[in-house]
Short mmCIF file of C-alpha atoms and ligand atoms in Angstrom, two decimals:
data_model
loop_
_atom_site.label_atom_id
_atom_site.label_comp_id
_atom_site.label_asym_id
_atom_site.label_seq_id
_atom_site.Cartn_x
_atom_site.Cartn_y
_atom_site.Cartn_z
CA MET A 81 -9.07 205.05 58.45
CA THR A 82 -8.08 202.64 55.64
CA MET A 83 -5.30 203.95 53.44
CA ASN A 84 -4.05 202.68 50.10
CA THR A 85 -0.39 202.51 49.05
CA GLN A 86 -0.51 206.17 48.06
CA GLY A 87 -1.51 207.13 51.61
CA ARG A 88 -4.95 207.98 50.33
CA PRO A 89 -7.93 207.12 52.54
CA THR A 90 -10.16 204.65 50.77
CA ALA A 91 -13.15 204.38 53.08
CA PRO A 92 -15.47 207.08 54.36
CA GLY A 93 -14.47 208.70 57.63
CA GLU A 94 -16.80 208.85 60.64
CA ALA A 95 -18.26 212.17 59.61
CA ALA A 96 -19.51 211.01 56.25
CA VAL A 97 -23.12 209.97 56.44
CA THR A 98 -25.58 209.23 53.68
CA ALA A 99 -27.51 212.37 52.89
CA THR A 100 -31.20 211.61 52.68
CA ASP A 101 -32.58 214.64 54.40
CA THR A 102 -35.43 215.25 51.96
CA PHE A 103 -38.64 213.22 51.67
CA THR A 104 -37.87 212.16 48.10
CA GLY A 105 -34.13 211.75 48.46
CA ASN A 106 -33.84 214.41 45.75
CA ARG A 107 -31.52 217.31 46.39
CA ALA A 108 -33.05 220.46 44.92
CA LEU A 109 -33.48 219.75 41.21
CA GLN A 110 -30.95 216.90 41.31
CA ILE A 111 -33.30 213.95 41.10
CA GLU A 112 -32.43 210.72 42.87
CA GLU A 113 -32.45 208.01 40.21
CA ALA A 114 -32.84 204.27 40.66
CA LEU A 115 -31.80 201.59 38.18
CA LEU A 116 -34.00 200.88 35.16
CA PHE A 117 -34.59 197.43 36.63
CA GLU A 118 -35.95 199.02 39.78
CA ILE A 119 -38.20 201.62 38.18
CA GLY A 120 -39.48 199.55 35.27
CA ARG A 121 -42.42 197.20 35.53
CA TYR A 122 -42.29 193.73 34.18
CA ASP A 123 -45.90 193.35 33.08
CA VAL A 124 -45.90 196.28 30.66
CA THR A 125 -43.90 197.51 27.71
CA GLY A 126 -43.51 200.99 26.31
CA VAL A 127 -44.77 199.95 22.88
CA ASP A 128 -47.84 198.15 21.63
CA LEU A 129 -46.82 195.13 19.59
CA ASP A 130 -49.15 192.51 18.20
CA GLU A 131 -48.73 189.09 19.72
CA PRO A 132 -46.29 187.24 17.46
CA GLU A 133 -47.76 184.38 15.46
CA THR A 134 -46.98 181.02 16.96
CA PHE A 135 -43.82 179.57 15.50
CA THR A 136 -41.53 176.68 16.31
CA PRO A 137 -38.17 177.92 17.55
CA ARG A 138 -35.16 176.07 16.22
CA LEU A 139 -33.11 176.54 19.40
CA GLY A 140 -34.05 173.16 20.81
CA LYS A 141 -32.83 172.72 24.38
CA LEU A 142 -31.23 176.16 24.32
CA ALA A 143 -34.53 178.01 24.09
CA ARG A 144 -35.19 180.25 27.11
CA LYS A 145 -37.77 178.82 29.49
CA THR A 146 -38.17 181.77 31.82
CA PRO A 147 -39.28 185.29 30.97
CA ILE A 148 -36.46 187.60 29.89
CA ASP A 149 -37.44 190.12 32.59
CA LEU A 150 -36.67 193.30 30.74
CA PRO A 151 -38.13 196.31 32.53
CA GLY A 152 -40.95 198.03 30.68
CA LEU A 153 -40.96 201.82 30.58
CA SER A 154 -42.81 204.43 28.62
CA GLU A 155 -40.81 206.75 26.39
CA PRO A 156 -40.94 209.70 28.84
CA GLU A 157 -39.83 207.43 31.67
CA ALA A 158 -36.90 206.13 29.67
CA VAL A 159 -35.94 209.63 28.48
CA ARG A 160 -36.02 211.01 32.03
CA HIS A 161 -33.90 208.17 33.31
CA TYR A 162 -31.08 208.80 30.87
CA VAL A 163 -31.28 212.59 31.06
CA ARG A 164 -31.07 212.45 34.86
CA LEU A 165 -28.09 210.15 34.67
CA SER A 166 -26.42 212.47 32.16
CA GLN A 167 -26.94 215.38 34.58
CA LYS A 168 -24.98 213.55 37.25
CA ASN A 169 -21.92 213.70 35.02
CA TYR A 170 -19.63 216.61 35.61
CA SER A 171 -18.08 217.52 32.29
CA ILE A 172 -15.87 220.07 30.61
CA ASP A 173 -19.10 221.56 29.24
CA SER A 174 -20.37 222.18 32.78
CA GLY A 175 -17.34 223.78 34.39
CA LEU A 176 -13.60 223.99 35.00
CA TYR A 177 -12.11 220.52 35.12
CA PRO A 178 -8.56 220.90 36.44
CA LEU A 179 -7.44 217.25 36.23
CA GLY A 180 -3.66 217.40 35.85
CA SER A 181 -2.14 215.27 33.06
CA CYS A 182 -5.63 214.45 31.72
CA THR A 183 -5.89 217.75 29.82
CA MET A 184 -9.61 218.41 29.97
CA LYS A 185 -9.83 221.17 27.38
CA HIS A 186 -12.85 222.53 25.55
CA ASN A 187 -14.08 220.39 22.65
CA PRO A 188 -14.78 222.93 19.88
CA ARG A 189 -18.22 222.48 18.29
CA LEU A 190 -16.72 223.01 14.85
CA ASN A 191 -15.00 219.62 15.29
CA GLU A 192 -18.37 218.03 16.01
CA LYS A 193 -19.88 219.58 12.90
CA MET A 194 -17.07 218.23 10.74
CA ALA A 195 -17.28 214.74 12.27
CA ARG A 196 -21.01 214.64 11.47
CA LEU A 197 -20.54 215.22 7.74
CA PRO A 198 -22.10 212.08 6.24
CA GLY A 199 -18.99 211.25 4.20
CA PHE A 200 -17.06 210.86 7.46
CA ALA A 201 -19.78 209.86 9.91
CA ASP A 202 -21.28 207.08 7.81
CA VAL A 203 -18.07 205.56 6.47
CA HIS A 204 -17.69 201.81 7.03
CA PRO A 205 -14.31 200.06 7.39
CA LEU A 206 -15.31 197.37 4.88
CA GLN A 207 -16.36 199.81 2.16
CA PRO A 208 -14.46 199.44 -1.15
CA LEU A 209 -11.38 201.68 -1.13
CA SER A 210 -12.55 203.50 -4.26
CA THR A 211 -15.50 204.88 -2.23
CA VAL A 212 -13.46 206.21 0.71
CA ALA A 213 -10.71 208.21 -0.98
CA GLY A 214 -11.65 211.30 1.07
CA ALA A 215 -11.35 209.42 4.35
CA VAL A 216 -7.93 208.08 3.36
CA ASP A 217 -6.85 211.60 2.35
CA LEU A 218 -7.96 212.84 5.76
CA MET A 219 -5.93 210.15 7.53
CA ALA A 220 -2.89 211.03 5.41
CA GLU A 221 -3.32 214.71 6.22
CA LEU A 222 -3.69 214.04 9.96
CA GLY A 223 -0.56 211.88 9.81
CA ARG A 224 1.30 214.64 7.98
CA TRP A 225 0.41 217.17 10.71
CA LEU A 226 1.45 214.79 13.47
CA LEU A 227 4.79 214.10 11.79
CA GLU A 228 5.38 217.78 11.11
CA MET A 229 4.66 218.71 14.74
CA THR A 230 6.86 215.97 16.16
CA GLY A 231 9.66 215.80 13.57
CA MET A 232 9.23 212.03 13.34
CA THR A 233 9.26 209.63 10.36
CA SER A 234 6.20 207.38 10.43
CA VAL A 235 2.88 207.23 12.23
CA ALA A 236 0.43 204.56 13.38
CA LEU A 237 -3.07 206.02 13.60
CA SER A 238 -4.90 202.91 14.76
CA PRO A 239 -4.23 202.73 18.56
CA LYS A 240 -7.38 203.61 20.48
CA ALA A 241 -6.05 205.35 23.59
CA GLY A 242 -2.85 206.63 25.13
CA ALA A 243 -2.21 203.35 26.92
CA HIS A 244 -2.93 201.43 23.71
CA GLY A 245 -0.46 203.72 21.93
CA GLU A 246 2.18 202.92 24.57
CA LEU A 247 1.59 199.25 23.86
CA CYS A 248 1.96 199.89 20.13
CA GLY A 249 5.22 201.83 20.58
CA MET A 250 6.70 199.25 22.92
CA MET A 251 5.70 196.40 20.58
CA ALA A 252 7.59 198.16 17.78
CA ILE A 253 10.61 198.47 20.07
CA LYS A 254 10.34 194.79 20.95
CA ALA A 255 10.14 193.86 17.25
CA ALA A 256 13.21 196.01 16.47
CA ILE A 257 15.21 194.30 19.22
CA GLU A 258 14.10 190.86 18.07
CA ALA A 259 15.05 191.73 14.49
CA LYS A 260 18.56 192.49 15.74
CA GLY A 261 18.56 189.27 17.77
CA GLU A 262 19.49 191.04 20.99
CA PRO A 263 18.68 189.72 24.48
CA ARG A 264 17.28 192.96 25.89
CA ASN A 265 14.51 192.52 28.46
CA ILE A 266 14.69 195.55 30.79
CA VAL A 267 12.68 198.77 30.50
CA LEU A 268 13.64 201.78 32.63
CA VAL A 269 10.72 203.78 34.02
CA PRO A 270 11.15 206.92 36.16
CA GLU A 271 9.36 207.06 39.52
CA SER A 272 7.12 209.91 38.38
CA ALA A 273 5.70 207.89 35.44
CA HIS A 274 2.01 207.29 34.85
CA GLY A 275 1.04 203.78 35.92
CA THR A 276 0.34 202.79 32.33
CA ASN A 277 4.08 202.96 31.51
CA PRO A 278 5.31 200.11 33.75
CA ALA A 279 2.05 198.23 33.10
CA THR A 280 2.65 198.34 29.34
CA ALA A 281 6.25 197.19 29.63
CA ALA A 282 5.30 194.35 31.97
CA LEU A 283 2.37 193.28 29.79
CA ILE A 284 4.64 192.39 26.89
CA GLY A 285 7.19 190.62 29.03
CA PHE A 286 9.75 193.30 29.90
CA LYS A 287 11.21 193.60 33.37
CA VAL A 288 10.62 197.09 34.79
CA VAL A 289 13.44 198.87 36.62
CA THR A 290 12.59 202.14 38.36
CA VAL A 291 14.73 205.24 37.86
CA PRO A 292 14.76 207.31 41.08
CA ALA A 293 13.69 210.94 40.77
CA ARG A 294 15.73 213.97 41.81
CA ALA A 295 14.34 216.05 44.68
CA ASP A 296 12.54 218.31 42.17
CA GLY A 297 10.86 215.34 40.46
CA THR A 298 12.99 215.37 37.28
CA VAL A 299 15.13 212.52 35.98
CA ASP A 300 18.89 212.63 36.58
CA PRO A 301 20.86 211.53 33.48
CA GLU A 302 23.50 210.04 35.80
CA ALA A 303 20.84 207.83 37.42
CA VAL A 304 19.81 206.62 33.95
CA LYS A 305 23.42 206.00 32.88
CA ALA A 306 24.03 203.95 36.03
CA LEU A 307 21.18 201.63 35.04
CA LEU A 308 22.01 201.25 31.33
CA SER A 309 23.38 197.88 30.19
CA PRO A 310 23.22 195.54 27.17
CA GLN A 311 20.02 194.13 28.73
CA VAL A 312 18.15 197.44 28.60
CA ALA A 313 15.61 197.62 25.77
CA ALA A 314 14.22 201.09 26.35
CA ILE A 315 13.45 203.95 28.68
CA MET A 316 9.89 205.25 28.97
CA LEU A 317 10.03 208.93 29.83
CA THR A 318 7.26 211.54 30.02
CA ASN A 319 8.15 215.02 28.84
CA PRO A 320 6.99 217.43 30.13
CA ASN A 321 6.86 215.11 33.11
CA THR A 322 3.98 214.47 35.49
CA CYS A 323 5.33 217.08 37.94
CA GLY A 324 4.59 219.66 35.22
CA LEU A 325 8.30 220.20 34.57
CA PHE A 326 10.25 219.97 31.32
CA GLU A 327 12.99 217.33 31.55
CA ARG A 328 15.89 219.61 30.65
CA ASP A 329 18.38 216.78 30.36
CA VAL A 330 16.29 214.89 27.83
CA VAL A 331 18.86 215.20 25.03
CA GLU A 332 21.64 213.87 27.23
CA ILE A 333 19.38 211.01 28.42
CA ALA A 334 18.44 210.15 24.82
CA ALA A 335 22.08 210.11 23.73
CA ALA A 336 23.07 207.81 26.60
CA VAL A 337 20.15 205.48 25.88
CA HIS A 338 21.06 205.26 22.18
CA GLU A 339 24.74 204.82 23.02
CA ALA A 340 23.73 201.76 25.04
CA GLY A 341 21.80 200.38 22.05
CA ALA A 342 18.38 200.97 23.64
CA TYR A 343 15.33 202.95 22.47
CA PHE A 344 13.66 206.05 23.86
CA TYR A 345 9.89 205.81 24.33
CA CYS A 346 8.31 209.13 25.23
CA ASP A 347 4.90 209.27 26.90
CA GLY A 348 3.39 212.14 24.95
CA ALA A 349 0.31 212.67 27.10
CA ASN A 350 1.60 216.13 27.99
CA PHE A 351 2.35 217.09 24.38
CA ASN A 352 -0.14 219.97 24.67
CA ALA A 353 2.51 221.97 26.53
CA ILE A 354 5.10 221.84 23.74
CA VAL A 355 3.23 221.66 20.41
CA GLY A 356 4.77 224.21 18.10
CA LYS A 357 7.63 224.85 20.54
CA ALA A 358 9.74 221.68 20.45
CA LYS A 359 9.94 218.73 18.06
CA VAL A 360 10.36 215.50 20.00
CA GLY A 361 12.21 213.94 17.06
CA GLU A 362 14.98 216.47 17.66
CA LEU A 363 15.10 215.48 21.34
CA GLY A 364 16.02 211.91 20.40
CA VAL A 365 12.64 210.25 20.89
CA ASP A 366 12.08 206.95 19.01
CA ALA A 367 8.38 206.43 19.66
CA MET A 368 5.68 208.55 21.27
CA HIS A 369 1.92 208.28 21.59
CA ILE A 370 -0.24 211.35 21.23
CA ASN A 371 -3.58 211.44 23.04
CA LEU A 372 -5.90 213.11 20.52
CA HIS A 373 -8.38 213.46 23.41
CA LYS A 374 -5.87 215.53 25.36
CA THR A 375 -3.73 217.68 23.09
CA PHE A 376 -6.10 217.86 20.13
CA SER A 377 -9.39 218.46 21.93
CA THR A 378 -11.35 215.36 20.93
CA PRO A 379 -13.87 214.41 23.65
CA HIS A 380 -12.60 212.12 26.41
CA GLY A 381 -16.02 210.50 26.37
CA GLY A 382 -17.32 208.34 29.19
CA GLY A 383 -15.93 205.08 27.83
CA GLY A 384 -16.34 206.39 24.33
CA PRO A 385 -13.75 206.16 21.60
CA GLY A 386 -10.29 207.50 22.29
CA ALA A 387 -7.41 207.72 19.87
CA GLY A 388 -3.72 207.45 20.63
CA PRO A 389 -1.69 207.65 17.40
CA VAL A 390 2.01 206.77 17.72
CA VAL A 391 4.84 208.50 15.88
CA PHE A 392 8.13 206.70 15.18
CA SER A 393 11.68 207.85 14.51
CA GLU A 394 13.67 206.61 11.53
CA ARG A 395 15.09 203.83 13.76
CA LEU A 396 11.64 202.34 14.31
CA ALA A 397 9.64 203.58 11.31
CA ALA A 398 9.73 200.27 9.44
CA PHE A 399 8.14 198.43 12.38
CA ALA A 400 4.99 200.57 12.51
CA PRO A 401 1.91 198.31 12.58
CA LEU A 402 -0.62 197.65 9.84
CA PRO A 403 -2.70 199.26 8.57
CA PHE A 404 -0.94 202.47 7.56
CA VAL A 405 -1.18 205.12 4.91
CA ARG A 406 1.69 205.13 2.41
CA VAL A 407 2.26 208.51 0.82
CA THR A 408 3.11 208.16 -2.88
CA ALA A 409 3.53 210.59 -5.77
CA ASP A 410 0.01 209.59 -6.89
CA GLY A 411 -1.52 210.33 -3.50
CA PRO A 412 -2.04 208.37 -0.30
CA VAL A 413 -2.50 204.59 -0.43
CA LEU A 414 -4.04 202.59 2.40
CA VAL A 415 -1.86 199.54 3.15
CA GLU A 416 -4.12 197.03 4.86
CA ASN A 417 -2.21 193.76 4.84
CA GLU A 418 1.13 192.03 4.30
CA VAL A 419 0.43 191.43 0.60
CA ALA A 420 0.61 195.17 -0.05
CA LEU A 421 3.98 195.70 1.68
CA GLU A 422 6.97 197.09 -0.15
CA GLY A 423 10.67 196.60 0.53
CA GLY A 424 11.81 197.86 3.92
CA GLU A 425 8.35 197.77 5.54
CA THR A 426 8.35 195.22 8.38
CA PRO A 427 5.26 195.92 10.51
CA PHE A 428 5.15 194.05 13.82
CA GLY A 429 1.51 193.14 13.23
CA ARG A 430 -1.63 195.09 13.95
CA MET A 431 -3.25 196.68 17.02
CA VAL A 432 -6.91 196.60 15.95
CA ALA A 433 -9.12 195.01 13.35
CA PHE A 434 -9.58 198.14 11.25
CA HIS A 435 -8.11 201.63 10.97
CA GLY A 436 -8.79 203.39 14.27
CA GLN A 437 -11.31 206.01 15.33
CA MET A 438 -12.32 207.89 12.19
CA GLY A 439 -14.55 210.29 14.15
CA MET A 440 -11.61 211.30 16.34
CA PHE A 441 -9.33 211.74 13.33
CA VAL A 442 -11.82 214.20 11.83
CA ARG A 443 -12.16 216.15 15.08
CA ALA A 444 -8.40 216.34 15.68
CA LEU A 445 -7.64 217.48 12.14
CA SER A 446 -10.45 220.02 12.39
CA TYR A 447 -8.78 221.39 15.56
CA MET A 448 -5.39 221.53 13.81
CA LEU A 449 -6.69 223.21 10.66
CA SER A 450 -8.79 225.74 12.56
CA HIS A 451 -5.78 226.74 14.69
CA GLY A 452 -3.03 226.54 12.10
CA GLY A 453 0.61 226.22 13.13
CA ASP A 454 0.65 229.61 14.86
CA GLY A 455 -2.61 228.91 16.69
CA LEU A 456 -1.38 225.56 17.99
CA ARG A 457 1.79 227.20 19.24
CA GLN A 458 -0.30 229.83 21.00
CA ALA A 459 -2.52 227.16 22.56
CA SER A 460 0.63 225.61 24.10
CA GLU A 461 1.81 229.00 25.33
CA ASP A 462 -1.60 229.84 26.80
CA ALA A 463 -1.82 226.44 28.53
CA VAL A 464 1.54 227.14 30.20
CA LEU A 465 0.55 230.73 30.99
CA ASN A 466 -2.72 229.64 32.61
CA ALA A 467 -1.01 227.02 34.78
CA ASN A 468 1.51 229.59 35.95
CA TYR A 469 -1.28 232.12 36.60
CA VAL A 470 -2.86 229.59 38.97
CA ARG A 471 0.54 228.81 40.50
CA VAL A 472 1.33 232.44 41.24
CA GLY A 473 -2.19 233.02 42.54
CA LEU A 474 -1.80 230.27 45.13
CA ARG A 475 1.92 230.06 45.90
CA ASP A 476 1.78 232.14 49.09
CA LEU A 477 -0.85 229.82 50.59
CA MET A 478 -0.14 226.39 49.10
CA SER A 479 3.17 224.49 48.99
CA GLN A 480 5.08 223.58 45.82
CA PRO A 481 7.29 220.50 46.14
CA SER A 482 9.73 221.64 43.44
CA GLY A 483 10.17 225.08 44.94
CA ASP A 484 8.86 228.28 43.45
CA ARG A 485 9.74 227.75 39.81
CA THR A 486 7.94 228.20 36.53
CA CYS A 487 5.93 225.14 35.51
CA MET A 488 4.72 223.91 32.14
CA HIS A 489 1.01 223.24 31.47
CA GLU A 490 0.20 221.98 34.98
CA VAL A 491 1.12 223.08 38.47
CA LEU A 492 1.92 220.65 41.27
CA PHE A 493 1.25 221.30 44.95
CA ASP A 494 1.86 218.97 47.87
CA ASP A 495 -0.02 218.72 51.18
CA HIS A 496 2.64 220.45 53.28
CA PHE A 497 0.43 223.53 53.60
CA LEU A 498 -2.17 221.40 55.40
CA ASP A 499 0.32 220.26 58.08
CA GLY A 500 -1.27 220.42 61.51
CA THR A 501 -4.80 221.09 60.20
CA GLY A 502 -5.99 217.46 60.38
CA ILE A 503 -7.12 217.85 56.77
CA THR A 504 -5.79 215.65 53.97
CA THR A 505 -5.54 216.16 50.23
CA LEU A 506 -8.64 213.98 49.87
CA ASP A 507 -10.65 216.16 52.30
CA PHE A 508 -9.50 219.27 50.47
CA ALA A 509 -10.57 217.81 47.13
CA LYS A 510 -13.98 216.82 48.51
CA ALA A 511 -14.51 220.39 49.74
CA MET A 512 -13.86 221.58 46.18
CA ILE A 513 -16.83 219.47 45.05
CA ASP A 514 -19.09 221.44 47.41
CA GLU A 515 -17.81 224.60 45.72
CA GLY A 516 -18.79 223.26 42.28
CA TYR A 517 -15.34 222.23 41.09
CA HIS A 518 -14.21 218.85 39.92
CA PRO A 519 -11.14 218.11 42.05
CA MET A 520 -7.68 218.26 40.57
CA THR A 521 -5.64 215.07 40.12
CA MET A 522 -4.85 213.82 43.63
CA TYR A 523 -2.03 211.69 45.04
CA PHE A 524 -0.33 211.56 41.63
CA PRO A 525 2.55 211.70 40.85
CA LEU A 526 3.46 209.32 43.66
CA VAL A 527 6.85 211.00 44.20
CA VAL A 528 5.10 213.91 45.93
CA HIS A 529 3.35 213.66 49.31
CA GLY A 530 -0.39 214.30 49.05
CA ALA A 531 0.02 215.59 45.49
CA MET A 532 -2.50 218.00 43.95
CA LEU A 533 -1.87 218.38 40.22
CA ILE A 534 -3.79 221.22 38.57
CA GLU A 535 -4.06 221.66 34.79
CA PRO A 536 -6.40 224.49 33.81
CA THR A 537 -5.66 224.21 30.03
CA GLU A 538 -5.68 227.07 27.57
CA SER A 539 -9.44 227.09 27.21
CA GLU A 540 -10.17 228.78 30.58
CA SER A 541 -10.68 232.54 30.59
CA LYS A 542 -8.96 234.85 33.08
CA ALA A 543 -12.30 235.36 34.86
CA SER A 544 -12.76 231.64 35.29
CA LEU A 545 -9.19 231.23 36.59
CA ASP A 546 -9.67 234.16 38.99
CA LEU A 547 -12.77 232.55 40.51
CA PHE A 548 -11.00 229.20 40.78
CA VAL A 549 -7.97 230.76 42.51
CA ALA A 550 -10.21 232.77 44.84
CA THR A 551 -12.16 229.61 45.76
CA LEU A 552 -9.01 227.66 46.55
CA ARG A 553 -7.62 230.58 48.55
CA ASP A 554 -10.82 230.71 50.56
CA LEU A 555 -10.63 226.95 51.23
CA VAL A 556 -6.99 227.14 52.32
CA LEU A 557 -7.77 230.01 54.70
CA LYS A 558 -10.75 228.08 56.15
CA ALA A 559 -8.50 225.01 56.60
CA LYS A 560 -5.84 227.02 58.35
CA ALA A 561 -8.46 228.76 60.52
CA GLY A 562 -9.56 225.38 61.91
CA ASP A 563 -12.88 225.03 60.06
CA THR A 564 -12.16 221.30 59.89
CA ALA A 565 -15.74 220.04 59.73
CA ARG A 566 -16.25 221.72 56.38
CA PHE A 567 -13.56 219.44 54.97
CA LEU A 568 -14.11 216.22 56.89
CA GLU A 569 -17.84 216.27 56.10
CA ALA A 570 -17.39 217.23 52.46
CA PRO A 571 -18.95 216.79 50.04
CA ARG A 572 -22.05 218.02 51.85
CA PHE A 573 -24.04 219.05 48.79
CA ALA A 574 -23.36 216.21 46.39
CA PRO A 575 -26.03 213.56 45.72
CA ARG A 576 -23.58 210.96 47.10
CA ARG A 577 -21.04 211.69 49.78
CA ARG A 578 -17.95 209.58 50.45
CA LEU A 579 -18.02 206.12 49.03
CA ASP A 580 -16.15 203.09 50.29
CA GLU A 581 -13.65 202.74 47.45
CA THR A 582 -11.96 199.69 48.95
CA ARG A 583 -15.20 197.76 49.16
CA ALA A 584 -16.19 198.89 45.70
CA ALA A 585 -12.88 197.58 44.32
CA ARG A 586 -12.79 194.36 46.32
CA GLN A 587 -16.45 193.40 46.11
CA PRO A 588 -17.69 195.01 42.91
CA LYS A 589 -21.33 194.46 42.10
CA LEU A 590 -21.27 194.29 38.33
CA LYS A 591 -24.68 192.79 37.76
CA TRP A 592 -28.12 193.64 39.00
CA GLU A 593 -29.55 190.79 41.04
CA LYS A 594 -33.23 190.35 41.46
CA PRO A 595 -33.94 190.91 45.13
CA GLU A 596 -35.32 187.85 46.97
CA PRO A 597 -38.15 187.58 47.51
CA TRP A 598 -38.93 189.45 44.29
CA SER A 599 -41.57 191.63 45.91
CA GLU A 600 -39.00 193.24 48.24
CA ALA A 601 -37.68 196.59 47.16
CA ALA A 602 -34.09 196.60 45.94
CA GLU A 603 -31.49 197.70 48.43
C1 PLP B 1746 -3.56 210.07 30.13
C2 PLP B 1746 -2.20 209.55 30.28
C3 PLP B 1746 -1.86 208.27 29.82
C4 PLP B 1746 -2.87 207.27 29.27
O1 PLP B 1746 -3.69 207.74 28.26
P1 PLP B 1746 -5.15 207.11 28.02
O2 PLP B 1746 -5.60 207.72 26.75
O3 PLP B 1746 -5.96 207.50 29.21
O4 PLP B 1746 -4.98 205.62 27.93
C5 PLP B 1746 -0.54 207.88 29.91
N1 PLP B 1746 0.39 208.69 30.46
C6 PLP B 1746 0.10 209.91 30.95
C7 PLP B 1746 1.18 210.77 31.55
C8 PLP B 1746 -1.22 210.38 30.89
O5 PLP B 1746 -1.53 211.59 31.38
#
């Protein structure tokens, strides 16, 4: 079997066959769906349009000589196509989605209602400022909440995802170092970090040096100190970390990093575990992104807009990118370009053309206001409680790499409990699909063998957690009892079974090609 660097099989095993055991290829009411190009016809359109009057195109040689070949479908055909595709998506609205670190929590409908208010939904980034005072107020208020919750000094709202926020934070750090004229080009990244951390540092020209993890997955301040030097620009640390543990030595690490003249970037993807409990500013953090789509319940969206605001400490505040909202005695002012800067403001540039994802700002602030400070604190506590409920429900059957200790918002298991069964983490996850569960995060963090990282979030009820725990217990018992086929053949009930991930990555088909000859059915 082909394995990737994480020891994860990337191609289907022998047992996985394509499931086409019905006449139609449909599986119960899950309808098999071809591409629009395959189901549409090219000699019809869904609408009746008059023939256009003859006109002389001004495209010259560039005018198209062949038909455009857009598939024609009637409205019901087009509607069915997209509805069927949408039904193939598993989502937080369809069931428990325990992806560790990704924080798939419920998206409250109140947020949606607020985001659809015409004054927010229809706002355009080029509208005159005098017509968008409410939107600017909302951005100022969101910024105020973020700064209050983190104990930081300034905020950049414009980054459009967590990874984009990391880039923003690291660019501010780079600008600060350049302003001091220091030759610092190394960024320290712990082994347990999300791949976006080293990728971000490398993208803007830093050299990445890995900090080894302790046996329990946390970072040893001594290991950090041993790597600090006048060449080190920053450390990128996740807290709580990706093993679901709070880095207890964070204050000592921050002090050592500052002592060495470097900056502390915190990956705030797991902020949902500590909102209302700890202020990262007081832990010594200099820059941190906040995934509004994780902690503050905005939809993750299949490729839709994300938002990853970044908060900065006093050390970095001046370098925050344009545009930003300046809070003055007369109310908030949107600073859009260099001309509007005041003394002390030295933005490193800008991350995006405009101001960020307004729709996500509205949803996140709606979540904050509807919870209030006490509600946000309780959400953090419930997220941690739920993760520990799952942990305790499974600890006698599954193995915990960090020993039996309380976790934060997510619980990490390794594949030790599957030793001798011939079943891997991947097989186990595929069997969960047959049971109607989206698998947990697998094979991440890399520091743990066959990792299974489960984050139930605060939005799951006790009943839903009980069923989840019971399902996993049943699967573990089946695995230990030698019911191997159930795992190796899984998923048995999904419309697609195991796909060849290696081939998909190495030979991606990104464009539909007309089959040759044209009359032949597509593959
Ligand atoms: C999700 C996540 C990121 C990246 O955030 P995106 O919004 O997906 O770009 C970075 N680090 C950690 C630990 C994460 O969980």
